[in-house]
Coordinates of C-alpha atoms in Angstrom, one line a residue:
M1 CA -59.0 44.5 22.7
F2 CA -60.7 48.4 22.7
Q3 CA -59.6 51.7 23.1
K4 CA -59.9 52.4 26.7
D5 CA -59.8 56.1 28.1
R6 CA -61.5 58.2 25.2
L7 CA -64.9 58.3 27.9
V8 CA -66.2 59.3 31.3
L9 CA -69.5 59.0 32.9
L10 CA -70.5 62.0 34.2
E11 CA -74.4 62.5 36.1
P12 CA -76.6 64.5 34.2
N13 CA -76.8 68.1 35.6
E14 CA -78.7 71.5 33.7
S15 CA -75.8 72.2 31.7
N16 CA -76.2 69.3 30.0
Q17 CA -79.6 70.1 28.6
R18 CA -78.9 71.1 24.7
Q19 CA -77.0 67.8 24.4
V20 CA -78.7 65.2 25.8
M21 CA -82.1 66.4 23.7
E22 CA -80.1 66.6 20.9
Y23 CA -78.6 63.2 21.9
R24 CA -82.7 61.9 22.0
Q25 CA -83.9 63.5 18.9
E26 CA -80.8 61.3 17.1
F27 CA -82.5 58.6 18.7
L28 CA -85.7 59.5 17.6
D29 CA -84.8 60.6 14.0
D30 CA -83.1 57.4 13.8
G31 CA -85.9 55.2 14.8
S32 CA -84.2 53.5 17.5
N33 CA -84.5 52.4 21.4
L34 CA -83.4 54.9 23.9
D35 CA -82.1 52.1 26.3
G36 CA -80.5 52.8 29.1
T37 CA -81.5 56.4 29.2
G38 CA -83.6 56.8 32.4
G39 CA -87.0 57.2 30.3
L40 CA -85.8 60.0 28.2
G41 CA -87.9 59.0 25.3
G42 CA -91.3 59.4 27.6
A43 CA -90.2 62.5 29.0
Q44 CA -92.5 65.6 28.9
D45 CA -88.8 67.9 28.7
Y46 CA -85.4 68.0 30.3
S47 CA -86.1 69.1 33.5
Q48 CA -89.1 66.6 33.8
W49 CA -87.0 63.5 33.0
L50 CA -83.5 65.4 35.5
E51 CA -86.5 65.2 38.2
N52 CA -87.2 61.9 37.3
I53 CA -83.9 60.6 37.1
R54 CA -82.6 62.4 40.6
A55 CA -85.8 60.6 42.1
C56 CA -84.3 57.5 41.3
S57 CA -81.1 57.8 42.7
Q58 CA -82.6 57.8 46.0
K59 CA -84.0 54.5 48.1
E60 CA -86.4 57.4 49.9
T61 CA -87.6 59.3 47.1
C62 CA -87.5 56.1 44.4
P63 CA -91.2 55.7 43.0
P64 CA -93.1 52.9 43.2
G65 CA -91.9 49.6 41.3
L66 CA -88.7 50.9 40.3
V67 CA -85.2 50.7 41.5
T68 CA -82.7 52.7 42.8
A69 CA -80.8 53.4 39.8
T70 CA -77.8 56.2 39.2
Q71 CA -78.1 57.8 35.3
Y72 CA -74.8 58.7 33.5
L73 CA -73.4 60.4 30.4
A74 CA -71.6 58.7 28.4
V75 CA -69.0 61.7 27.6
R76 CA -66.2 61.8 25.5
K77 CA -62.9 63.3 26.9
E78 CA -61.8 64.6 23.7
D79 CA -64.5 67.5 23.0
G80 CA -67.3 66.5 25.7
C81 CA -69.6 65.0 23.6
V82 CA -72.3 63.2 24.9
V83 CA -71.6 59.5 22.9
G84 CA -73.8 57.3 24.8
M85 CA -75.9 56.6 28.3
V86 CA -75.6 54.2 30.9
N87 CA -78.1 53.5 33.4
F88 CA -77.0 51.5 36.2
R89 CA -79.6 49.9 39.0
H90 CA -78.4 49.1 42.2
T91 CA -80.7 46.4 42.6
L92 CA -82.8 44.1 40.4
N93 CA -86.8 43.3 41.2
Q94 CA -88.8 40.8 39.7
E95 CA -88.5 42.3 36.1
L96 CA -85.1 43.7 35.8
L97 CA -84.1 40.5 36.9
A98 CA -85.6 38.8 33.7
H99 CA -85.5 41.7 31.3
G100 CA -83.3 44.5 32.3
G101 CA -80.7 43.6 34.1
H102 CA -78.6 45.9 36.1
I103 CA -77.2 48.2 33.3
G104 CA -79.1 49.6 30.3
Y105 CA -76.6 51.4 27.7
S106 CA -76.8 53.1 24.1
I107 CA -74.7 54.8 22.3
R108 CA -75.9 57.8 19.6
P109 CA -76.5 56.0 16.1
S110 CA -73.7 58.8 14.7
Q111 CA -71.4 57.3 17.3
R112 CA -71.5 53.7 16.6
Q113 CA -69.0 51.1 15.4
K114 CA -66.5 53.1 16.8
G115 CA -65.9 50.8 20.5
Y116 CA -67.9 53.3 22.6
A117 CA -70.1 50.9 24.1
K118 CA -67.9 48.5 25.1
E119 CA -65.8 51.2 26.8
A120 CA -69.1 52.6 28.2
L121 CA -70.3 48.9 29.8
A122 CA -66.8 48.8 31.1
L123 CA -66.9 52.2 33.4
A124 CA -70.7 51.0 34.2
L125 CA -69.3 47.6 35.5
E126 CA -66.5 49.7 37.1
E127 CA -69.6 51.3 39.2
C128 CA -70.9 48.5 40.2
R129 CA -67.5 46.9 41.7
Q130 CA -67.3 50.4 43.5
H131 CA -70.9 49.8 45.1
G132 CA -70.2 46.3 46.2
L133 CA -71.7 44.3 43.6
E134 CA -69.7 41.0 42.9
K135 CA -72.0 39.3 39.6
V136 CA -74.0 41.5 37.8
L137 CA -76.6 41.2 35.0
V138 CA -76.7 42.6 31.5
T139 CA -79.0 41.8 28.8
C140 CA -80.2 42.5 25.8
N141 CA -82.2 41.7 22.3
K142 CA -81.0 38.3 20.8
T143 CA -81.4 40.4 17.4
N144 CA -79.1 42.5 18.6
L145 CA -75.5 41.1 17.7
A146 CA -73.8 44.2 18.5
S147 CA -75.1 44.4 22.3
A148 CA -74.3 40.5 22.6
K149 CA -70.3 40.9 21.5
T150 CA -69.9 44.6 23.8
I151 CA -71.3 42.1 26.9
L152 CA -69.1 39.3 26.0
A153 CA -65.7 41.4 25.2
N154 CA -66.4 42.8 29.1
G155 CA -66.7 39.2 30.2
G156 CA -70.3 38.4 30.3
L157 CA -71.5 34.7 30.2
L158 CA -74.6 33.5 28.8
E159 CA -76.7 31.5 31.0
N160 CA -80.1 32.0 28.8
E161 CA -82.6 33.3 26.7
L162 CA -86.2 34.3 27.9
P163 CA -89.4 34.9 25.8
H164 CA -90.2 38.8 26.2
G165 CA -93.4 39.3 23.9
E166 CA -92.5 39.0 20.2
H167 CA -88.6 39.1 21.2
I168 CA -86.0 36.4 23.2
T169 CA -83.7 38.5 26.0
Q170 CA -80.5 37.3 26.3
R171 CA -79.2 37.0 29.9
Y172 CA -75.4 37.8 30.5
W173 CA -73.9 37.3 34.0
V174 CA -70.1 39.5 34.7
T175 CA -68.2 38.6 37.1
L176 CA -66.4 41.7 38.9

């Protein structure tokens, strides 16, 4: 089992700019993927990123081809540090059904191997439950053993594996 009650999920706002941009830079310096960040890696600046995730949070303003989603920061209660990010997609389109799932998440490189991913995913699953979902799809790259363990620890059951470019996507379902 993993520790609980160390993190809280919060929606980003203007006051998080410094921490979010430091989070982004840590991933860029590490060469890691910015999964679950609502496009933070490709954003011109923090204001543009906030505008984009806010647009995606409402059905009426969500850009074509995307689904309504809520972006969260996984914040450590002890000191307010942003240790991770979670993107909760309220519905699935064809691409997300195959390779993205309802939840995308990441933990900053300096905070990995501490159980934060398991806790962040557990909190995200609770958000899904509160939105009325009964079954949630979570995916990962087959080579990402840490993510697979995180999903399994949260009740994920592997349905299948699908090719995705040079990679294989593992598709797990979590019953809430």
